[in-house]
JSON list of C-alpha atoms in Angstrom, two decimals:
[
{"chain": "K", "resi": 213, "resn": "UNK", "atom": "CA", "xyz": [0.01, 0.01, -0.07]},
{"chain": "K", "resi": 214, "resn": "UNK", "atom": "CA", "xyz": [1.40, 3.32, -1.14]},
{"chain": "K", "resi": 215, "resn": "UNK", "atom": "CA", "xyz": [1.93, 5.55, 2.05]},
{"chain": "K", "resi": 216, "resn": "UNK", "atom": "CA", "xyz": [3.21, 8.53, -0.09]},
{"chain": "K", "resi": 217, "resn": "UNK", "atom": "CA", "xyz": [1.15, 9.44, -3.12]},
{"chain": "K", "resi": 218, "resn": "UNK", "atom": "CA", "xyz": [1.83, 11.80, -5.99]},
{"chain": "K", "resi": 219, "resn": "UNK", "atom": "CA", "xyz": [-1.40, 11.76, -8.00]},
{"chain": "K", "resi": 220, "resn": "UNK", "atom": "CA", "xyz": [-0.28, 13.92, -10.84]},
{"chain": "K", "resi": 221, "resn": "UNK", "atom": "CA", "xyz": [2.15, 11.87, -13.04]},
{"chain": "K", "resi": 222, "resn": "UNK", "atom": "CA", "xyz": [3.09, 14.90, -15.15]},
{"chain": "K", "resi": 223, "resn": "UNK", "atom": "CA", "xyz": [2.88, 18.69, -15.10]},
{"chain": "K", "resi": 224, "resn": "UNK", "atom": "CA", "xyz": [3.65, 21.32, -17.76]},
{"chain": "K", "resi": 225, "resn": "UNK", "atom": "CA", "xyz": [4.38, 24.96, -17.01]},
{"chain": "K", "resi": 226, "resn": "UNK", "atom": "CA", "xyz": [5.51, 27.90, -18.91]},
{"chain": "K", "resi": 227, "resn": "UNK", "atom": "CA", "xyz": [8.97, 29.40, -18.15]},
{"chain": "K", "resi": 228, "resn": "UNK", "atom": "CA", "xyz": [8.80, 32.09, -15.50]},
{"chain": "K", "resi": 229, "resn": "UNK", "atom": "CA", "xyz": [5.54, 30.79, -14.07]},
{"chain": "K", "resi": 230, "resn": "UNK", "atom": "CA", "xyz": [5.06, 28.98, -10.77]},
{"chain": "K", "resi": 231, "resn": "UNK", "atom": "CA", "xyz": [5.22, 25.15, -10.67]},
{"chain": "K", "resi": 232, "resn": "UNK", "atom": "CA", "xyz": [3.30, 23.36, -7.90]},
{"chain": "K", "resi": 233, "resn": "UNK", "atom": "CA", "xyz": [3.88, 19.76, -7.23]},
{"chain": "K", "resi": 234, "resn": "UNK", "atom": "CA", "xyz": [1.81, 17.93, -4.70]},
{"chain": "K", "resi": 235, "resn": "UNK", "atom": "CA", "xyz": [2.12, 15.03, -2.39]},
{"chain": "K", "resi": 236, "resn": "UNK", "atom": "CA", "xyz": [-0.18, 13.27, 0.01]},
{"chain": "K", "resi": 237, "resn": "UNK", "atom": "CA", "xyz": [0.73, 10.81, 2.80]},
{"chain": "K", "resi": 238, "resn": "UNK", "atom": "CA", "xyz": [-1.25, 8.37, 4.91]},
{"chain": "K", "resi": 239, "resn": "UNK", "atom": "CA", "xyz": [1.02, 7.58, 7.78]},
{"chain": "K", "resi": 240, "resn": "UNK", "atom": "CA", "xyz": [0.63, 10.04, 10.63]},
{"chain": "K", "resi": 241, "resn": "UNK", "atom": "CA", "xyz": [3.96, 8.87, 12.15]},
{"chain": "K", "resi": 242, "resn": "UNK", "atom": "CA", "xyz": [5.91, 10.48, 9.39]},
{"chain": "K", "resi": 243, "resn": "UNK", "atom": "CA", "xyz": [7.80, 13.47, 10.75]},
{"chain": "K", "resi": 244, "resn": "UNK", "atom": "CA", "xyz": [10.22, 14.26, 7.99]},
{"chain": "K", "resi": 245, "resn": "UNK", "atom": "CA", "xyz": [9.68, 15.11, 4.40]},
{"chain": "K", "resi": 246, "resn": "UNK", "atom": "CA", "xyz": [11.95, 15.53, 1.46]},
{"chain": "K", "resi": 247, "resn": "UNK", "atom": "CA", "xyz": [11.77, 16.29, -2.22]},
{"chain": "K", "resi": 248, "resn": "UNK", "atom": "CA", "xyz": [14.24, 14.76, -4.73]},
{"chain": "K", "resi": 249, "resn": "UNK", "atom": "CA", "xyz": [14.83, 15.66, -8.35]},
{"chain": "K", "resi": 250, "resn": "UNK", "atom": "CA", "xyz": [15.76, 13.12, -10.90]},
{"chain": "K", "resi": 251, "resn": "UNK", "atom": "CA", "xyz": [17.11, 13.82, -14.49]},
{"chain": "K", "resi": 252, "resn": "UNK", "atom": "CA", "xyz": [17.15, 10.93, -17.01]},
{"chain": "K", "resi": 253, "resn": "UNK", "atom": "CA", "xyz": [20.09, 8.56, -16.63]},
{"chain": "K", "resi": 254, "resn": "UNK", "atom": "CA", "xyz": [21.00, 9.94, -13.26]},
{"chain": "K", "resi": 255, "resn": "UNK", "atom": "CA", "xyz": [20.18, 9.09, -9.69]},
{"chain": "K", "resi": 256, "resn": "UNK", "atom": "CA", "xyz": [17.79, 11.27, -7.72]},
{"chain": "K", "resi": 257, "resn": "UNK", "atom": "CA", "xyz": [19.40, 14.26, -5.91]},
{"chain": "K", "resi": 258, "resn": "UNK", "atom": "CA", "xyz": [18.27, 15.83, -2.78]},
{"chain": "K", "resi": 259, "resn": "UNK", "atom": "CA", "xyz": [16.46, 19.12, -3.22]},
{"chain": "K", "resi": 260, "resn": "UNK", "atom": "CA", "xyz": [14.74, 20.36, -0.10]},
{"chain": "K", "resi": 261, "resn": "UNK", "atom": "CA", "xyz": [13.25, 19.00, 3.11]},
{"chain": "K", "resi": 262, "resn": "UNK", "atom": "CA", "xyz": [10.94, 19.96, 5.98]},
{"chain": "K", "resi": 263, "resn": "UNK", "atom": "CA", "xyz": [10.41, 18.73, 9.56]},
{"chain": "K", "resi": 264, "resn": "UNK", "atom": "CA", "xyz": [6.91, 18.23, 10.90]},
{"chain": "K", "resi": 265, "resn": "UNK", "atom": "CA", "xyz": [7.53, 20.93, 13.36]},
{"chain": "K", "resi": 266, "resn": "UNK", "atom": "CA", "xyz": [7.44, 23.53, 10.53]},
{"chain": "K", "resi": 267, "resn": "UNK", "atom": "CA", "xyz": [4.96, 24.33, 7.91]},
{"chain": "K", "resi": 268, "resn": "UNK", "atom": "CA", "xyz": [7.11, 25.98, 5.38]},
{"chain": "K", "resi": 269, "resn": "UNK", "atom": "CA", "xyz": [10.86, 25.81, 4.29]},
{"chain": "K", "resi": 270, "resn": "UNK", "atom": "CA", "xyz": [12.39, 27.92, 1.62]},
{"chain": "K", "resi": 271, "resn": "UNK", "atom": "CA", "xyz": [15.56, 27.60, -0.37]},
{"chain": "K", "resi": 272, "resn": "UNK", "atom": "CA", "xyz": [15.96, 30.03, -3.12]},
{"chain": "K", "resi": 273, "resn": "UNK", "atom": "CA", "xyz": [13.41, 29.43, -5.85]},
{"chain": "K", "resi": 274, "resn": "UNK", "atom": "CA", "xyz": [12.14, 26.31, -3.96]},
{"chain": "K", "resi": 275, "resn": "UNK", "atom": "CA", "xyz": [9.64, 26.31, -1.15]},
{"chain": "K", "resi": 276, "resn": "UNK", "atom": "CA", "xyz": [8.07, 23.30, 0.52]},
{"chain": "K", "resi": 277, "resn": "UNK", "atom": "CA", "xyz": [4.73, 23.62, 2.36]},
{"chain": "K", "resi": 278, "resn": "UNK", "atom": "CA", "xyz": [3.48, 21.14, 4.89]},
{"chain": "K", "resi": 279, "resn": "UNK", "atom": "CA", "xyz": [-0.15, 20.85, 6.07]},
{"chain": "K", "resi": 280, "resn": "UNK", "atom": "CA", "xyz": [-0.17, 18.15, 8.75]},
{"chain": "K", "resi": 281, "resn": "UNK", "atom": "CA", "xyz": [-3.79, 18.21, 9.41]},
{"chain": "K", "resi": 282, "resn": "UNK", "atom": "CA", "xyz": [-4.40, 17.40, 5.72]},
{"chain": "K", "resi": 283, "resn": "UNK", "atom": "CA", "xyz": [-1.38, 15.04, 5.39]},
{"chain": "K", "resi": 284, "resn": "UNK", "atom": "CA", "xyz": [-0.30, 17.12, 2.40]},
{"chain": "K", "resi": 285, "resn": "UNK", "atom": "CA", "xyz": [2.85, 18.80, 1.18]},
{"chain": "K", "resi": 286, "resn": "UNK", "atom": "CA", "xyz": [3.61, 20.78, -1.86]},
{"chain": "K", "resi": 287, "resn": "UNK", "atom": "CA", "xyz": [6.71, 22.09, -3.61]},
{"chain": "K", "resi": 288, "resn": "UNK", "atom": "CA", "xyz": [6.61, 25.36, -5.29]},
{"chain": "K", "resi": 289, "resn": "UNK", "atom": "CA", "xyz": [9.17, 26.51, -7.80]},
{"chain": "K", "resi": 290, "resn": "UNK", "atom": "CA", "xyz": [9.19, 30.24, -8.60]},
{"chain": "K", "resi": 291, "resn": "UNK", "atom": "CA", "xyz": [10.09, 31.23, -11.32]},
{"chain": "K", "resi": 292, "resn": "UNK", "atom": "CA", "xyz": [10.27, 27.86, -13.19]},
{"chain": "K", "resi": 293, "resn": "UNK", "atom": "CA", "xyz": [13.22, 27.46, -15.53]},
{"chain": "K", "resi": 294, "resn": "UNK", "atom": "CA", "xyz": [13.69, 25.00, -18.38]},
{"chain": "K", "resi": 295, "resn": "UNK", "atom": "CA", "xyz": [16.50, 23.36, -16.40]},
{"chain": "K", "resi": 296, "resn": "UNK", "atom": "CA", "xyz": [13.90, 22.42, -13.72]},
{"chain": "K", "resi": 297, "resn": "UNK", "atom": "CA", "xyz": [12.41, 19.88, -16.18]},
{"chain": "K", "resi": 298, "resn": "UNK", "atom": "CA", "xyz": [12.83, 16.52, -14.36]},
{"chain": "K", "resi": 299, "resn": "UNK", "atom": "CA", "xyz": [10.93, 14.04, -12.36]},
{"chain": "K", "resi": 300, "resn": "UNK", "atom": "CA", "xyz": [10.27, 15.02, -8.80]},
{"chain": "K", "resi": 301, "resn": "UNK", "atom": "CA", "xyz": [9.90, 12.51, -6.04]},
{"chain": "K", "resi": 302, "resn": "UNK", "atom": "CA", "xyz": [8.32, 13.23, -2.62]},
{"chain": "K", "resi": 303, "resn": "UNK", "atom": "CA", "xyz": [9.62, 11.15, 0.27]},
{"chain": "K", "resi": 304, "resn": "UNK", "atom": "CA", "xyz": [8.65, 10.76, 3.84]},
{"chain": "K", "resi": 305, "resn": "UNK", "atom": "CA", "xyz": [10.22, 9.20, 7.00]},
{"chain": "K", "resi": 306, "resn": "UNK", "atom": "CA", "xyz": [8.99, 7.96, 10.34]},
{"chain": "K", "resi": 307, "resn": "UNK", "atom": "CA", "xyz": [11.97, 9.35, 12.19]},
{"chain": "K", "resi": 308, "resn": "UNK", "atom": "CA", "xyz": [14.81, 7.89, 14.37]},
{"chain": "K", "resi": 309, "resn": "UNK", "atom": "CA", "xyz": [13.64, 5.34, 16.95]},
{"chain": "K", "resi": 310, "resn": "UNK", "atom": "CA", "xyz": [10.17, 4.85, 15.29]},
{"chain": "K", "resi": 311, "resn": "UNK", "atom": "CA", "xyz": [8.93, 2.34, 12.85]},
{"chain": "K", "resi": 312, "resn": "UNK", "atom": "CA", "xyz": [10.59, 3.04, 9.59]},
{"chain": "K", "resi": 313, "resn": "UNK", "atom": "CA", "xyz": [13.64, 4.64, 11.11]},
{"chain": "K", "resi": 314, "resn": "UNK", "atom": "CA", "xyz": [16.16, 5.32, 8.43]},
{"chain": "K", "resi": 315, "resn": "UNK", "atom": "CA", "xyz": [13.68, 4.31, 5.78]},
{"chain": "K", "resi": 316, "resn": "UNK", "atom": "CA", "xyz": [12.38, 6.71, 3.33]},
{"chain": "K", "resi": 317, "resn": "UNK", "atom": "CA", "xyz": [9.03, 6.11, 1.59]},
{"chain": "K", "resi": 318, "resn": "UNK", "atom": "CA", "xyz": [8.84, 7.45, -1.92]},
{"chain": "K", "resi": 319, "resn": "UNK", "atom": "CA", "xyz": [6.06, 8.63, -3.95]},
{"chain": "K", "resi": 320, "resn": "UNK", "atom": "CA", "xyz": [5.70, 7.62, -7.66]},
{"chain": "K", "resi": 321, "resn": "UNK", "atom": "CA", "xyz": [7.01, 10.91, -8.97]},
{"chain": "K", "resi": 322, "resn": "UNK", "atom": "CA", "xyz": [5.80, 13.79, -11.07]},
{"chain": "K", "resi": 323, "resn": "UNK", "atom": "CA", "xyz": [7.38, 14.64, -14.47]},
{"chain": "K", "resi": 324, "resn": "UNK", "atom": "CA", "xyz": [7.75, 18.43, -14.63]},
{"chain": "K", "resi": 325, "resn": "UNK", "atom": "CA", "xyz": [8.16, 20.01, -18.08]},
{"chain": "K", "resi": 326, "resn": "UNK", "atom": "CA", "xyz": [9.10, 23.70, -18.19]},
{"chain": "K", "resi": 327, "resn": "UNK", "atom": "CA", "xyz": [8.31, 25.09, -21.62]},
{"chain": "K", "resi": 328, "resn": "UNK", "atom": "CA", "xyz": [10.63, 27.82, -22.77]},
{"chain": "P", "resi": 133, "resn": "UNK", "atom": "CA", "xyz": [30.93, 16.37, -3.52]},
{"chain": "P", "resi": 134, "resn": "UNK", "atom": "CA", "xyz": [29.50, 13.01, -2.45]},
{"chain": "P", "resi": 135, "resn": "UNK", "atom": "CA", "xyz": [30.01, 10.38, -4.98]},
{"chain": "P", "resi": 136, "resn": "UNK", "atom": "CA", "xyz": [28.21, 7.22, -5.20]},
{"chain": "P", "resi": 137, "resn": "UNK", "atom": "CA", "xyz": [29.15, 4.90, -8.00]},
{"chain": "P", "resi": 138, "resn": "UNK", "atom": "CA", "xyz": [27.56, 1.74, -9.26]},
{"chain": "P", "resi": 139, "resn": "UNK", "atom": "CA", "xyz": [29.45, -1.00, -11.11]},
{"chain": "P", "resi": 140, "resn": "UNK", "atom": "CA", "xyz": [27.39, -1.10, -14.24]},
{"chain": "P", "resi": 141, "resn": "UNK", "atom": "CA", "xyz": [24.87, 1.20, -15.89]},
{"chain": "P", "resi": 142, "resn": "UNK", "atom": "CA", "xyz": [23.30, -1.51, -18.01]},
{"chain": "P", "resi": 143, "resn": "UNK", "atom": "CA", "xyz": [23.23, -5.35, -17.33]},
{"chain": "P", "resi": 144, "resn": "UNK", "atom": "CA", "xyz": [21.58, -8.14, -19.17]},
{"chain": "P", "resi": 145, "resn": "UNK", "atom": "CA", "xyz": [21.26, -11.58, -17.38]},
{"chain": "P", "resi": 146, "resn": "UNK", "atom": "CA", "xyz": [19.60, -14.78, -17.96]},
{"chain": "P", "resi": 147, "resn": "UNK", "atom": "CA", "xyz": [16.82, -16.23, -15.67]},
{"chain": "P", "resi": 148, "resn": "UNK", "atom": "CA", "xyz": [18.45, -18.33, -12.96]},
{"chain": "P", "resi": 149, "resn": "UNK", "atom": "CA", "xyz": [21.80, -16.49, -12.94]},
{"chain": "P", "resi": 150, "resn": "UNK", "atom": "CA", "xyz": [23.35, -15.16, -9.88]},
{"chain": "P", "resi": 151, "resn": "UNK", "atom": "CA", "xyz": [23.76, -11.38, -10.19]},
{"chain": "P", "resi": 152, "resn": "UNK", "atom": "CA", "xyz": [26.00, -9.04, -8.18]},
{"chain": "P", "resi": 153, "resn": "UNK", "atom": "CA", "xyz": [25.34, -5.28, -8.14]},
{"chain": "P", "resi": 154, "resn": "UNK", "atom": "CA", "xyz": [28.12, -3.27, -6.53]},
{"chain": "P", "resi": 155, "resn": "UNK", "atom": "CA", "xyz": [27.93, 0.18, -4.97]},
{"chain": "P", "resi": 156, "resn": "UNK", "atom": "CA", "xyz": [30.78, 2.26, -3.62]},
{"chain": "P", "resi": 157, "resn": "UNK", "atom": "CA", "xyz": [30.62, 5.60, -1.84]},
{"chain": "P", "resi": 158, "resn": "UNK", "atom": "CA", "xyz": [33.49, 7.90, -1.09]},
{"chain": "P", "resi": 159, "resn": "UNK", "atom": "CA", "xyz": [32.12, 10.01, 1.79]},
{"chain": "P", "resi": 160, "resn": "UNK", "atom": "CA", "xyz": [32.61, 7.68, 4.87]},
{"chain": "P", "resi": 161, "resn": "UNK", "atom": "CA", "xyz": [28.85, 7.44, 5.26]},
{"chain": "P", "resi": 162, "resn": "UNK", "atom": "CA", "xyz": [27.56, 4.96, 7.76]},
{"chain": "P", "resi": 163, "resn": "UNK", "atom": "CA", "xyz": [24.21, 4.21, 5.96]},
{"chain": "P", "resi": 164, "resn": "UNK", "atom": "CA", "xyz": [23.77, 2.52, 2.61]},
{"chain": "P", "resi": 165, "resn": "UNK", "atom": "CA", "xyz": [20.67, 1.65, 0.79]},
{"chain": "P", "resi": 166, "resn": "UNK", "atom": "CA", "xyz": [19.46, -0.34, -2.20]},
{"chain": "P", "resi": 167, "resn": "UNK", "atom": "CA", "xyz": [16.20, 0.56, -4.04]},
{"chain": "P", "resi": 168, "resn": "UNK", "atom": "CA", "xyz": [14.55, -0.48, -7.12]},
{"chain": "P", "resi": 169, "resn": "UNK", "atom": "CA", "xyz": [12.57, 1.87, -9.31]},
{"chain": "P", "resi": 170, "resn": "UNK", "atom": "CA", "xyz": [9.55, 0.74, -11.35]},
{"chain": "P", "resi": 171, "resn": "UNK", "atom": "CA", "xyz": [7.16, 2.71, -13.38]},
{"chain": "P", "resi": 172, "resn": "UNK", "atom": "CA", "xyz": [4.09, 3.66, -11.36]},
{"chain": "P", "resi": 173, "resn": "UNK", "atom": "CA", "xyz": [5.68, 2.35, -8.16]},
{"chain": "P", "resi": 174, "resn": "UNK", "atom": "CA", "xyz": [8.32, 4.91, -7.37]},
{"chain": "P", "resi": 175, "resn": "UNK", "atom": "CA", "xyz": [11.39, 3.88, -5.39]},
{"chain": "P", "resi": 176, "resn": "UNK", "atom": "CA", "xyz": [11.09, 0.88, -3.11]},
{"chain": "P", "resi": 177, "resn": "UNK", "atom": "CA", "xyz": [13.66, -0.03, -0.46]},
{"chain": "P", "resi": 178, "resn": "UNK", "atom": "CA", "xyz": [15.14, -3.54, -0.88]},
{"chain": "P", "resi": 179, "resn": "UNK", "atom": "CA", "xyz": [17.74, -3.50, 1.97]},
{"chain": "P", "resi": 180, "resn": "UNK", "atom": "CA", "xyz": [19.80, -1.06, 3.92]},
{"chain": "P", "resi": 181, "resn": "UNK", "atom": "CA", "xyz": [22.75, -1.18, 6.13]},
{"chain": "P", "resi": 182, "resn": "UNK", "atom": "CA", "xyz": [23.83, 1.29, 8.92]},
{"chain": "P", "resi": 183, "resn": "UNK", "atom": "CA", "xyz": [27.19, -0.25, 9.67]},
{"chain": "P", "resi": 184, "resn": "UNK", "atom": "CA", "xyz": [29.69, -2.71, 8.27]},
{"chain": "P", "resi": 185, "resn": "UNK", "atom": "CA", "xyz": [28.32, -6.30, 8.44]},
{"chain": "P", "resi": 186, "resn": "UNK", "atom": "CA", "xyz": [24.91, -4.97, 9.50]},
{"chain": "P", "resi": 187, "resn": "UNK", "atom": "CA", "xyz": [21.87, -5.21, 7.33]},
{"chain": "P", "resi": 188, "resn": "UNK", "atom": "CA", "xyz": [18.13, -4.64, 7.64]},
{"chain": "P", "resi": 189, "resn": "UNK", "atom": "CA", "xyz": [15.28, -5.62, 5.32]},
{"chain": "P", "resi": 190, "resn": "UNK", "atom": "CA", "xyz": [13.34, -2.98, 3.56]},
{"chain": "P", "resi": 191, "resn": "UNK", "atom": "CA", "xyz": [10.03, -3.26, 2.02]},
{"chain": "P", "resi": 192, "resn": "UNK", "atom": "CA", "xyz": [10.69, -5.83, -0.73]},
{"chain": "P", "resi": 193, "resn": "UNK", "atom": "CA", "xyz": [13.68, -8.02, 0.30]},
{"chain": "P", "resi": 194, "resn": "UNK", "atom": "CA", "xyz": [12.35, -11.26, -1.17]},
{"chain": "P", "resi": 195, "resn": "UNK", "atom": "CA", "xyz": [14.70, -12.76, -3.76]},
{"chain": "P", "resi": 196, "resn": "UNK", "atom": "CA", "xyz": [17.57, -10.41, -2.74]},
{"chain": "P", "resi": 197, "resn": "UNK", "atom": "CA", "xyz": [20.48, -10.49, -0.34]},
{"chain": "P", "resi": 198, "resn": "UNK", "atom": "CA", "xyz": [23.21, -8.00, 0.45]},
{"chain": "P", "resi": 199, "resn": "UNK", "atom": "CA", "xyz": [26.74, -7.76, 1.70]},
{"chain": "P", "resi": 200, "resn": "UNK", "atom": "CA", "xyz": [28.65, -5.09, 3.45]},
{"chain": "P", "resi": 201, "resn": "UNK", "atom": "CA", "xyz": [32.12, -6.17, 4.29]},
{"chain": "P", "resi": 202, "resn": "UNK", "atom": "CA", "xyz": [33.67, -2.65, 4.05]},
{"chain": "P", "resi": 203, "resn": "UNK", "atom": "CA", "xyz": [32.18, 0.60, 4.95]},
{"chain": "P", "resi": 204, "resn": "UNK", "atom": "CA", "xyz": [32.38, 2.15, 1.52]},
{"chain": "P", "resi": 205, "resn": "UNK", "atom": "CA", "xyz": [30.95, -0.73, -0.32]},
{"chain": "P", "resi": 206, "resn": "UNK", "atom": "CA", "xyz": [27.39, -2.33, -0.34]},
{"chain": "P", "resi": 207, "resn": "UNK", "atom": "CA", "xyz": [26.50, -5.22, -2.66]},
{"chain": "P", "resi": 208, "resn": "UNK", "atom": "CA", "xyz": [23.12, -6.43, -3.84]},
{"chain": "P", "resi": 209, "resn": "UNK", "atom": "CA", "xyz": [22.91, -10.05, -4.75]},
{"chain": "P", "resi": 210, "resn": "UNK", "atom": "CA", "xyz": [20.26, -11.71, -6.77]},
{"chain": "P", "resi": 211, "resn": "UNK", "atom": "CA", "xyz": [20.67, -15.41, -5.97]},
{"chain": "P", "resi": 212, "resn": "UNK", "atom": "CA", "xyz": [18.67, -16.61, -8.85]},
{"chain": "P", "resi": 213, "resn": "UNK", "atom": "CA", "xyz": [17.50, -13.95, -11.12]},
{"chain": "P", "resi": 214, "resn": "UNK", "atom": "CA", "xyz": [13.91, -13.85, -12.40]},
{"chain": "P", "resi": 215, "resn": "UNK", "atom": "CA", "xyz": [12.25, -11.72, -15.02]},
{"chain": "P", "resi": 216, "resn": "UNK", "atom": "CA", "xyz": [10.22, -9.82, -12.46]},
{"chain": "P", "resi": 217, "resn": "UNK", "atom": "CA", "xyz": [13.50, -8.53, -11.21]},
{"chain": "P", "resi": 218, "resn": "UNK", "atom": "CA", "xyz": [13.97, -6.52, -14.41]},
{"chain": "P", "resi": 219, "resn": "UNK", "atom": "CA", "xyz": [14.19, -3.00, -13.12]},
{"chain": "P", "resi": 220, "resn": "UNK", "atom": "CA", "xyz": [16.37, 0.11, -12.43]},
{"chain": "P", "resi": 221, "resn": "UNK", "atom": "CA", "xyz": [18.37, -0.44, -9.21]},
{"chain": "P", "resi": 222, "resn": "UNK", "atom": "CA", "xyz": [19.58, 2.51, -7.30]},
{"chain": "P", "resi": 223, "resn": "UNK", "atom": "CA", "xyz": [22.19, 2.67, -4.47]},
{"chain": "P", "resi": 224, "resn": "UNK", "atom": "CA", "xyz": [22.21, 5.46, -2.01]},
{"chain": "P", "resi": 225, "resn": "UNK", "atom": "CA", "xyz": [24.26, 6.47, 1.10]},
{"chain": "P", "resi": 226, "resn": "UNK", "atom": "CA", "xyz": [23.76, 8.94, 3.95]},
{"chain": "P", "resi": 227, "resn": "UNK", "atom": "CA", "xyz": [25.67, 10.18, 6.90]},
{"chain": "P", "resi": 228, "resn": "UNK", "atom": "CA", "xyz": [24.63, 12.08, 9.98]},
{"chain": "P", "resi": 229, "resn": "UNK", "atom": "CA", "xyz": [21.46, 13.48, 8.22]},
{"chain": "P", "resi": 230, "resn": "UNK", "atom": "CA", "xyz": [20.12, 10.07, 7.66]},
{"chain": "P", "resi": 231, "resn": "UNK", "atom": "CA", "xyz": [17.28, 11.17, 5.52]},
{"chain": "P", "resi": 232, "resn": "UNK", "atom": "CA", "xyz": [19.37, 13.06, 2.97]},
{"chain": "P", "resi": 233, "resn": "UNK", "atom": "CA", "xyz": [20.45, 10.26, 0.84]},
{"chain": "P", "resi": 234, "resn": "UNK", "atom": "CA", "xyz": [22.88, 10.59, -2.08]},
{"chain": "P", "resi": 235, "resn": "UNK", "atom": "CA", "xyz": [22.16, 8.37, -4.97]},
{"chain": "P", "resi": 236, "resn": "UNK", "atom": "CA", "xyz": [24.22, 6.62, -7.54]},
{"chain": "P", "resi": 237, "resn": "UNK", "atom": "CA", "xyz": [23.27, 6.77, -11.35]},
{"chain": "P", "resi": 238, "resn": "UNK", "atom": "CA", "xyz": [21.56, 3.51, -11.24]},
{"chain": "P", "resi": 239, "resn": "UNK", "atom": "CA", "xyz": [21.93, 0.10, -12.91]},
{"chain": "P", "resi": 240, "resn": "UNK", "atom": "CA", "xyz": [19.30, -0.89, -15.40]},
{"chain": "P", "resi": 241, "resn": "UNK", "atom": "CA", "xyz": [19.00, -4.71, -15.15]},
{"chain": "P", "resi": 242, "resn": "UNK", "atom": "CA", "xyz": [17.24, -6.84, -17.70]},
{"chain": "P", "resi": 243, "resn": "UNK", "atom": "CA", "xyz": [16.56, -10.51, -16.94]},
{"chain": "P", "resi": 244, "resn": "UNK", "atom": "CA", "xyz": [15.59, -12.53, -19.97]}
]
C-alpha cells in the first residue's frame, strides 16, 4: 500500500511561471519530508526537506509547504526554468527510533516540463 | 561532493543466473541503501545497512540478499535472477543527516 502518493504523473508549466507539485501521505507517524529531483540517466538528488514541526521551508526558488492536518505537502518552484524539467519525487520518513527509522518512503514521481 | 558509484549502468542476465550489483561511496557514510525503481511504483527499499556487516530488510527483500564487508561498499545479490527482477536499481548512502540520501546513477538490469 502506497503511503506516499503523488497523484499527478506529469505537469507542464511555462517558463517564468510557478510550478506546484503535490504530495499526500497516509502515515501520521511521518515526521520528516523531502523532495528529490531526478534527471534521465542520473540518480535522484536531494532538493529540499521539511520537518513536521514546521509548515514552510524555503531555499531560493524552491519552497516546501506542509499541512499536517491534511497530510499534504507541496513543492513550489518560482520562477520555473527549463533546467527544472525533471521527475520530482516526494519522500517521507518516520524518524529515528520509530517504525521506519532510516527508511524513506517515496511517491511515484511527477514529471515536470518547463516550456521555454 | 559526495560520490556514489555503481558498477554497471546496464546489465543483461539470464533467468536463474546469480547477479551481483556493486555500490561504492566515497564520503565515509555509515548508511547505505538499495532501492528499485519501477514505473508507477516509485522507489522501493530492498535492503539497507547502517554499519559494516549490518543489514536490515526494507519493503521488498524477497529474492535479494546484501553484503557489506567494508564501509564504503554495499553489494546487492540476486541469488537466482527472475524476469520480475527486471528493473532500475539505485544505490544510496547517507551520513549524519540520515534522510538526505545521495544516490548513484542506477543500474538498469534486464533479466531474460
